[in-house]
PDB file of C-alpha atoms in Angstrom:
ATOM      1  CA  MET T1022      71.802 169.896  41.345  1.00 50.00           C
ATOM      2  CA  LYS T1023      68.419 168.195  41.418  1.00 48.00           C
ATOM      3  CA  THR T1024      66.536 171.334  39.644  1.00 51.00           C
ATOM      4  CA  GLY T1025      68.849 171.751  36.671  1.00 53.00           C
ATOM      5  CA  SER T1026      68.867 174.596  34.513  1.00 56.00           C
ATOM      6  CA  GLU T1027      65.756 176.941  34.112  1.00 69.00           C
ATOM      7  CA  SER T1028      66.675 178.204  30.669  1.00 82.00           C
ATOM      8  CA  PRO T1029      64.892 176.308  27.893  1.00 86.00           C
ATOM      9  CA  ILE T1030      67.468 177.565  25.356  1.00 89.00           C
ATOM     10  CA  ILE T1031      70.435 175.540  27.374  1.00 87.00           C
ATOM     11  CA  VAL T1032      68.300 172.572  27.570  1.00 87.00           C
ATOM     12  CA  LEU T1033      67.393 172.524  23.676  1.00 90.00           C
ATOM     13  CA  GLY T1034      71.095 173.061  22.883  1.00 90.00           C
ATOM     14  CA  ALA T1035      72.073 170.100  25.045  1.00 89.00           C
ATOM     15  CA  ARG T1036      69.490 167.969  23.708  1.00 89.00           C
ATOM     16  CA  LEU T1037      70.620 168.876  20.165  1.00 93.00           C
ATOM     17  CA  LEU T1038      74.383 168.282  20.894  1.00 92.00           C
ATOM     18  CA  SER T1039      73.880 165.122  23.018  1.00 92.00           C
ATOM     19  CA  PRO T1040      72.969 162.697  20.232  1.00 93.00           C
ATOM     20  CA  PHE T1041      75.906 163.436  17.938  1.00 95.00           C
ATOM     21  CA  ILE T1042      78.392 163.285  20.677  1.00 92.00           C
ATOM     22  CA  MET T1043      76.819 159.753  21.451  1.00 93.00           C
ATOM     23  CA  LEU T1044      77.010 158.720  17.713  1.00 94.00           C
ATOM     24  CA  PHE T1045      80.594 159.893  17.711  1.00 92.00           C
ATOM     25  CA  GLY T1046      81.678 157.953  20.780  1.00 92.00           C
ATOM     26  CA  LEU T1047      79.969 154.789  18.865  1.00 92.00           C
ATOM     27  CA  TYR T1048      81.906 155.502  16.062  1.00 92.00           C
ATOM     28  CA  VAL T1049      85.080 155.796  18.084  1.00 91.00           C
ATOM     29  CA  ILE T1050      84.650 152.443  19.809  1.00 91.00           C
ATOM     30  CA  PHE T1051      83.825 150.382  16.764  1.00 90.00           C
ATOM     31  CA  HIS T1052      86.919 151.947  14.806  1.00 88.00           C
ATOM     32  CA  GLY T1053      89.144 151.671  17.481  1.00 81.00           C
ATOM     33  CA  HIS T1054      91.182 148.834  16.359  1.00 78.00           C
ATOM     34  CA  TYR T1055      92.516 150.286  13.194  1.00 79.00           C
ATOM     35  CA  SER T1056      92.505 154.086  13.907  1.00 82.00           C
ATOM     36  CA  PRO T1057      93.002 156.523  16.828  1.00 81.00           C
ATOM     37  CA  GLY T1058      90.826 155.851  19.765  1.00 79.00           C
ATOM     38  CA  GLY T1059      89.530 152.735  21.293  1.00 83.00           C
ATOM     39  CA  GLY T1060      87.225 151.695  24.306  1.00 86.00           C
ATOM     40  CA  PHE T1061      88.528 154.246  26.696  1.00 90.00           C
ATOM     41  CA  GLN T1062      87.971 157.225  24.662  1.00 91.00           C
ATOM     42  CA  GLY T1063      84.644 156.123  23.057  1.00 92.00           C
ATOM     43  CA  GLY T1064      83.548 155.450  26.676  1.00 92.00           C
ATOM     44  CA  ALA T1065      84.544 158.838  27.985  1.00 92.00           C
ATOM     45  CA  LEU T1066      82.583 160.274  24.802  1.00 92.00           C
ATOM     46  CA  LEU T1067      79.538 158.414  25.419  1.00 92.00           C
ATOM     47  CA  ALA T1068      79.577 159.478  29.495  1.00 92.00           C
ATOM     48  CA  ALA T1069      80.235 163.053  28.163  1.00 91.00           C
ATOM     49  CA  SER T1070      77.019 163.108  26.252  1.00 91.00           C
ATOM     50  CA  VAL T1071      75.052 161.929  29.205  1.00 91.00           C
ATOM     51  CA  LEU T1072      76.751 164.077  31.486  1.00 90.00           C
ATOM     52  CA  LEU T1073      75.903 167.028  29.307  1.00 89.00           C
ATOM     53  CA  MET T1074      72.249 166.319  29.503  1.00 88.00           C
ATOM     54  CA  ARG T1075      72.729 165.807  33.305  1.00 86.00           C
ATOM     55  CA  VAL T1076      74.195 169.309  33.853  1.00 85.00           C
ATOM     56  CA  ALA T1077      71.968 171.062  31.693  1.00 85.00           C
ATOM     57  CA  SER T1078      68.549 169.438  32.718  1.00 82.00           C
ATOM     58  CA  GLY T1079      69.034 167.965  36.077  1.00 76.00           C
ATOM     59  CA  THR T1080      69.199 164.431  37.053  1.00 71.00           C
ATOM     60  CA  GLN T1081      65.660 163.740  37.023  1.00 74.00           C
ATOM     61  CA  ILE T1082      64.869 164.570  33.130  1.00 76.00           C
ATOM     62  CA  SER T1083      68.405 162.872  32.120  1.00 75.00           C
ATOM     63  CA  SER T1084      67.647 159.802  34.187  1.00 78.00           C
ATOM     64  CA  LEU T1085      65.486 159.048  31.099  1.00 80.00           C
ATOM     65  CA  MET T1086      68.672 158.311  29.298  1.00 81.00           C
ATOM     66  CA  VAL T1087      70.457 156.149  31.763  1.00 83.00           C
ATOM     67  CA  LYS T1088      68.982 155.580  35.149  1.00 85.00           C
ATOM     68  CA  GLU T1089      70.906 156.236  38.342  1.00 84.00           C
ATOM     69  CA  SER T1090      70.319 152.652  39.768  1.00 87.00           C
ATOM     70  CA  LEU T1091      71.517 151.215  36.406  1.00 89.00           C
ATOM     71  CA  THR T1092      75.169 152.558  36.329  1.00 89.00           C
ATOM     72  CA  THR T1093      76.936 150.200  38.953  1.00 91.00           C
ATOM     73  CA  PRO T1094      75.414 147.002  37.428  1.00 93.00           C
ATOM     74  CA  LEU T1095      76.235 147.774  33.761  1.00 93.00           C
ATOM     75  CA  GLY T1096      79.683 148.684  34.786  1.00 93.00           C
ATOM     76  CA  VAL T1097      80.174 145.427  36.312  1.00 94.00           C
ATOM     77  CA  VAL T1098      78.826 143.942  32.993  1.00 95.00           C
ATOM     78  CA  GLY T1099      81.467 145.636  31.065  1.00 93.00           C
ATOM     79  CA  VAL T1100      84.231 144.428  33.437  1.00 94.00           C
ATOM     80  CA  LEU T1101      82.896 141.118  33.055  1.00 94.00           C
ATOM     81  CA  ILE T1102      82.862 141.033  29.247  1.00 93.00           C
ATOM     82  CA  TYR T1103      86.531 141.993  29.322  1.00 92.00           C
ATOM     83  CA  PHE T1104      87.360 139.472  31.946  1.00 92.00           C
ATOM     84  CA  GLY T1105      85.215 136.692  30.618  1.00 91.00           C
ATOM     85  CA  THR T1106      86.725 137.191  26.959  1.00 90.00           C
ATOM     86  CA  GLY T1107      90.157 136.759  28.329  1.00 89.00           C
ATOM     87  CA  LEU T1108      89.189 133.935  30.501  1.00 90.00           C
ATOM     88  CA  LEU T1109      87.408 131.891  27.669  1.00 89.00           C
ATOM     89  CA  ALA T1110      90.593 132.240  25.682  1.00 87.00           C
ATOM     90  CA  PHE T1111      92.414 131.070  28.647  1.00 87.00           C
ATOM     91  CA  LEU T1112      90.149 128.073  29.037  1.00 88.00           C
ATOM     92  CA  MET T1113      90.197 127.107  25.381  1.00 85.00           C
ATOM     93  CA  GLY T1114      93.922 126.198  25.590  1.00 82.00           C
ATOM     94  CA  GLY T1115      95.570 129.643  24.593  1.00 81.00           C
ATOM     95  CA  ASP T1116      97.123 132.597  26.750  1.00 84.00           C
ATOM     96  CA  PHE T1117      94.926 134.860  28.932  1.00 85.00           C
ATOM     97  CA  LEU T1118      93.608 137.382  26.463  1.00 82.00           C
ATOM     98  CA  ASP T1119      94.943 135.579  23.561  1.00 82.00           C
ATOM     99  CA  TYR T1120      92.258 136.313  20.932  1.00 81.00           C
ATOM    100  CA  GLY T1121      93.193 133.569  18.561  1.00 78.00           C
ATOM    101  CA  ALA T1122      91.854 130.785  20.695  1.00 78.00           C
ATOM    102  CA  LEU T1123      88.465 132.135  21.163  1.00 80.00           C
ATOM    103  CA  PRO T1124      85.869 129.599  20.322  1.00 80.00           C
ATOM    104  CA  ILE T1125      83.940 131.397  17.236  1.00 79.00           C
ATOM    105  CA  PRO T1126      83.360 129.051  14.373  1.00 79.00           C
ATOM    106  CA  GLY T1127      83.952 129.689  10.768  1.00 78.00           C
ATOM    107  CA  LEU T1128      86.553 132.496  11.298  1.00 78.00           C
ATOM    108  CA  SER T1129      90.442 132.631  10.187  1.00 82.00           C
ATOM    109  CA  PRO T1130      92.734 133.455  13.168  1.00 79.00           C
ATOM    110  CA  GLU T1131      93.278 136.965  11.759  1.00 82.00           C
ATOM    111  CA  TYR T1132      89.443 137.622  12.084  1.00 84.00           C
ATOM    112  CA  LEU T1133      89.387 135.974  15.460  1.00 84.00           C
ATOM    113  CA  ARG T1134      91.866 138.521  16.803  1.00 84.00           C
ATOM    114  CA  TYR T1135      90.089 141.143  15.132  1.00 84.00           C
ATOM    115  CA  THR T1136      86.582 140.377  16.544  1.00 86.00           C
ATOM    116  CA  GLY T1137      88.379 139.563  20.176  1.00 86.00           C
ATOM    117  CA  ILE T1138      89.692 143.209  20.333  1.00 88.00           C
ATOM    118  CA  LEU T1139      86.282 144.744  19.090  1.00 89.00           C
ATOM    119  CA  ILE T1140      84.772 142.480  22.052  1.00 89.00           C
ATOM    120  CA  ILE T1141      87.150 143.767  24.760  1.00 91.00           C
ATOM    121  CA  GLU T1142      86.659 147.323  23.443  1.00 91.00           C
ATOM    122  CA  ILE T1143      82.771 147.170  23.970  1.00 92.00           C
ATOM    123  CA  GLY T1144      83.527 145.932  27.494  1.00 93.00           C
ATOM    124  CA  VAL T1145      86.013 148.628  28.500  1.00 93.00           C
ATOM    125  CA  GLY T1146      83.634 151.488  26.744  1.00 93.00           C
ATOM    126  CA  LEU T1147      80.642 150.049  28.859  1.00 93.00           C
ATOM    127  CA  ALA T1148      82.833 150.208  32.129  1.00 94.00           C
ATOM    128  CA  VAL T1149      84.261 153.611  31.505  1.00 93.00           C
ATOM    129  CA  MET T1150      80.977 155.114  30.382  1.00 93.00           C
ATOM    130  CA  MET T1151      78.992 153.931  33.729  1.00 93.00           C
ATOM    131  CA  VAL T1152      81.649 154.514  36.115  1.00 93.00           C
ATOM    132  CA  MET T1153      82.044 158.265  34.957  1.00 92.00           C
ATOM    133  CA  ILE T1154      78.325 158.559  35.174  1.00 91.00           C
ATOM    134  CA  LEU T1155      78.282 156.838  38.586  1.00 91.00           C
ATOM    135  CA  LEU T1156      81.004 159.278  39.671  1.00 90.00           C
ATOM    136  CA  TYR T1157      78.778 162.256  38.684  1.00 89.00           C
ATOM    137  CA  ASP T1158      75.782 161.084  40.218  1.00 88.00           C
ATOM    138  CA  LYS T1159      77.537 160.173  43.660  1.00 87.00           C
ATOM    139  CA  MET T1160      79.197 163.731  43.549  1.00 85.00           C
ATOM    140  CA  ALA T1161      75.904 165.496  42.691  1.00 83.00           C
ATOM    141  CA  THR T1162      73.879 163.666  45.516  1.00 81.00           C
ATOM    142  CA  GLY T1163      76.563 163.113  48.090  1.00 70.00           C
ATOM    143  CA  GLU T1164      75.655 166.209  50.436  1.00 56.00           C
ATOM    144  CA  GLU T1165      71.994 164.827  50.812  1.00 59.00           C
ATOM    145  CA  GLU T1166      72.725 161.388  51.775  1.00 54.00           C
ATOM    146  CA  VAL T1167      75.042 162.741  54.517  1.00 50.00           C
ATOM    147  CA  GLU T1168      72.045 164.835  56.250  1.00 46.00           C
TER     148      GLU T1168
ATOM    149  CA  MET G1005     108.117 172.018  10.856  1.00 59.00           C
ATOM    150  CA  TYR G1006     105.051 173.347  12.583  1.00 74.00           C
ATOM    151  CA  TRP G1007     107.187 175.371  14.770  1.00 84.00           C
ATOM    152  CA  GLU G1008     104.969 178.307  14.195  1.00 87.00           C
ATOM    153  CA  PHE G1009     101.803 176.873  15.226  1.00 86.00           C
ATOM    154  CA  GLU G1010     103.277 175.291  18.246  1.00 88.00           C
ATOM    155  CA  LEU G1011     104.945 178.686  19.317  1.00 91.00           C
ATOM    156  CA  ILE G1012     101.339 180.160  19.207  1.00 92.00           C
ATOM    157  CA  LEU G1013     100.178 177.166  21.221  1.00 91.00           C
ATOM    158  CA  PHE G1014     102.755 177.304  23.770  1.00 93.00           C
ATOM    159  CA  VAL G1015     102.157 181.126  24.274  1.00 94.00           C
ATOM    160  CA  PHE G1016      98.594 180.523  24.763  1.00 94.00           C
ATOM    161  CA  LEU G1017      99.320 177.841  27.055  1.00 94.00           C
ATOM    162  CA  LEU G1018     101.227 179.946  29.420  1.00 95.00           C
ATOM    163  CA  LEU G1019      98.621 182.686  29.252  1.00 95.00           C
ATOM    164  CA  VAL G1020      95.681 180.360  29.797  1.00 94.00           C
ATOM    165  CA  GLY G1021      97.682 178.847  32.753  1.00 94.00           C
ATOM    166  CA  LEU G1022      98.731 182.019  34.408  1.00 95.00           C
ATOM    167  CA  VAL G1023      94.979 183.303  34.220  1.00 94.00           C
ATOM    168  CA  ALA G1024      93.923 180.009  35.824  1.00 92.00           C
ATOM    169  CA  LEU G1025      96.157 180.401  38.683  1.00 93.00           C
ATOM    170  CA  GLU G1026      95.840 184.256  39.356  1.00 92.00           C
ATOM    171  CA  VAL G1027      92.199 184.642  38.907  1.00 92.00           C
ATOM    172  CA  LYS G1028      89.943 185.155  41.862  1.00 89.00           C
ATOM    173  CA  ASP G1029      86.472 183.270  40.498  1.00 88.00           C
ATOM    174  CA  LEU G1030      86.893 179.714  40.605  1.00 89.00           C
ATOM    175  CA  LEU G1031      84.424 179.404  37.733  1.00 90.00           C
ATOM    176  CA  VAL G1032      86.518 181.118  35.369  1.00 92.00           C
ATOM    177  CA  SER G1033      89.602 179.300  36.586  1.00 93.00           C
ATOM    178  CA  VAL G1034      87.734 176.079  35.834  1.00 93.00           C
ATOM    179  CA  VAL G1035      86.894 176.982  32.222  1.00 92.00           C
ATOM    180  CA  MET G1036      90.566 178.375  31.771  1.00 94.00           C
ATOM    181  CA  LEU G1037      91.932 174.857  32.794  1.00 93.00           C
ATOM    182  CA  SER G1038      89.470 173.095  30.361  1.00 93.00           C
ATOM    183  CA  ALA G1039      90.892 175.611  27.881  1.00 94.00           C
ATOM    184  CA  PHE G1040      94.391 174.490  29.085  1.00 94.00           C
ATOM    185  CA  SER G1041      93.651 171.083  28.452  1.00 94.00           C
ATOM    186  CA  PHE G1042      92.363 171.551  24.769  1.00 93.00           C
ATOM    187  CA  THR G1043      95.573 173.380  23.950  1.00 93.00           C
ATOM    188  CA  MET G1044      97.595 170.571  25.574  1.00 93.00           C
ATOM    189  CA  ALA G1045      95.447 168.230  23.161  1.00 93.00           C
ATOM    190  CA  LEU G1046      96.030 170.509  20.013  1.00 92.00           C
ATOM    191  CA  MET G1047      99.895 170.169  20.911  1.00 91.00           C
ATOM    192  CA  PHE G1048      99.863 166.604  21.342  1.00 91.00           C
ATOM    193  CA  THR G1049      98.071 166.235  17.913  1.00 90.00           C
ATOM    194  CA  SER G1050     100.640 168.436  16.327  1.00 89.00           C
ATOM    195  CA  MET G1051     103.641 166.424  17.716  1.00 88.00           C
ATOM    196  CA  GLY G1052     101.958 163.326  16.154  1.00 87.00           C
ATOM    197  CA  ALA G1053     100.605 161.597  19.254  1.00 88.00           C
ATOM    198  CA  VAL G1054      96.895 161.316  18.085  1.00 88.00           C
ATOM    199  CA  ASP G1055      95.753 158.944  20.540  1.00 89.00           C
ATOM    200  CA  VAL G1056      97.109 160.994  23.577  1.00 90.00           C
ATOM    201  CA  GLY G1057      95.661 164.093  22.368  1.00 91.00           C
ATOM    202  CA  PHE G1058      92.129 162.495  21.893  1.00 89.00           C
ATOM    203  CA  THR G1059      92.279 161.089  25.369  1.00 90.00           C
ATOM    204  CA  GLU G1060      93.383 164.506  26.572  1.00 91.00           C
ATOM    205  CA  ALA G1061      90.718 166.350  24.767  1.00 90.00           C
ATOM    206  CA  VAL G1062      87.888 164.043  25.936  1.00 89.00           C
ATOM    207  CA  VAL G1063      89.004 163.640  29.470  1.00 90.00           C
ATOM    208  CA  GLY G1064      90.756 166.695  30.473  1.00 88.00           C
ATOM    209  CA  ALA G1065      88.501 169.522  28.744  1.00 85.00           C
ATOM    210  CA  GLY G1066      85.367 167.296  29.041  1.00 84.00           C
ATOM    211  CA  VAL G1067      84.598 165.357  31.880  1.00 89.00           C
ATOM    212  CA  THR G1068      87.172 166.776  34.428  1.00 91.00           C
ATOM    213  CA  GLY G1069      85.642 170.133  33.682  1.00 89.00           C
ATOM    214  CA  ILE G1070      82.123 168.998  34.373  1.00 89.00           C
ATOM    215  CA  LEU G1071      83.301 167.057  37.910  1.00 89.00           C
ATOM    216  CA  PHE G1072      85.320 170.479  38.920  1.00 90.00           C
ATOM    217  CA  LEU G1073      81.927 172.217  38.085  1.00 87.00           C
ATOM    218  CA  ILE G1074      80.054 169.773  40.414  1.00 86.00           C
ATOM    219  CA  ALA G1075      82.591 170.296  43.302  1.00 87.00           C
ATOM    220  CA  LEU G1076      82.347 173.949  42.904  1.00 87.00           C
ATOM    221  CA  TYR G1077      78.408 173.781  43.118  1.00 82.00           C
ATOM    222  CA  GLN G1078      78.590 171.405  46.198  1.00 81.00           C
ATOM    223  CA  THR G1079      81.029 173.450  48.192  1.00 81.00           C
ATOM    224  CA  THR G1080      79.937 176.908  49.587  1.00 71.00           C
ATOM    225  CA  GLN G1081      82.116 180.258  49.636  1.00 66.00           C
ATOM    226  CA  LYS G1082      81.709 181.728  53.326  1.00 65.00           C
ATOM    227  CA  SER G1083      84.302 184.407  53.014  1.00 60.00           C
ATOM    228  CA  LYS G1084      83.524 187.582  51.062  1.00 58.00           C
ATOM    229  CA  ASP G1085      86.457 189.585  50.580  1.00 55.00           C
TER     230      ASP G1085
END
């Protein structure tokens, strides 16, 4: 799967479609706390936009969007955002993942919960996106590493 | 109240599932499984579970199809009967 498709029509179609899928994924993540959707679905949409480019044009061209060596560190960063937010609330005197105890100045408790869920969903979306791209990369290059 | 719509979806679901099971070409089978997932997503949405339908449409019809496709291209078909 290194070479990808030869047809310029498929590559052009994927290039046209990919940014809109990515924009919709960002919309789903940032509106996840008061409408259907959320971190997992938005992250899967973001991953789908990158995977579409990888299927259509091969790994070499589409690694301009997300480098293969970048997937594991960014996935770890996503998990750390999730865990760090929960632990920060725990250390500030609340329960684990109690967004009302987050130390953000100038916000009422309702807006603290609102912002806390948004931070959690950004972390979940980043982790899901990167792990799905990592699965694809490992499956696409798995044969060559064995030889 | 949407029973006509759901009946059409059920019939289409059975048809797509049978084609995915019985067809010889595995690429056709993968595409039919994606269509199956998308029909399931429409049914979840018509039953009121928008969040579940959303997840089914994104993961079942999008990412799983791509992963099946990669697995298909990484393996070779030895027998030609």
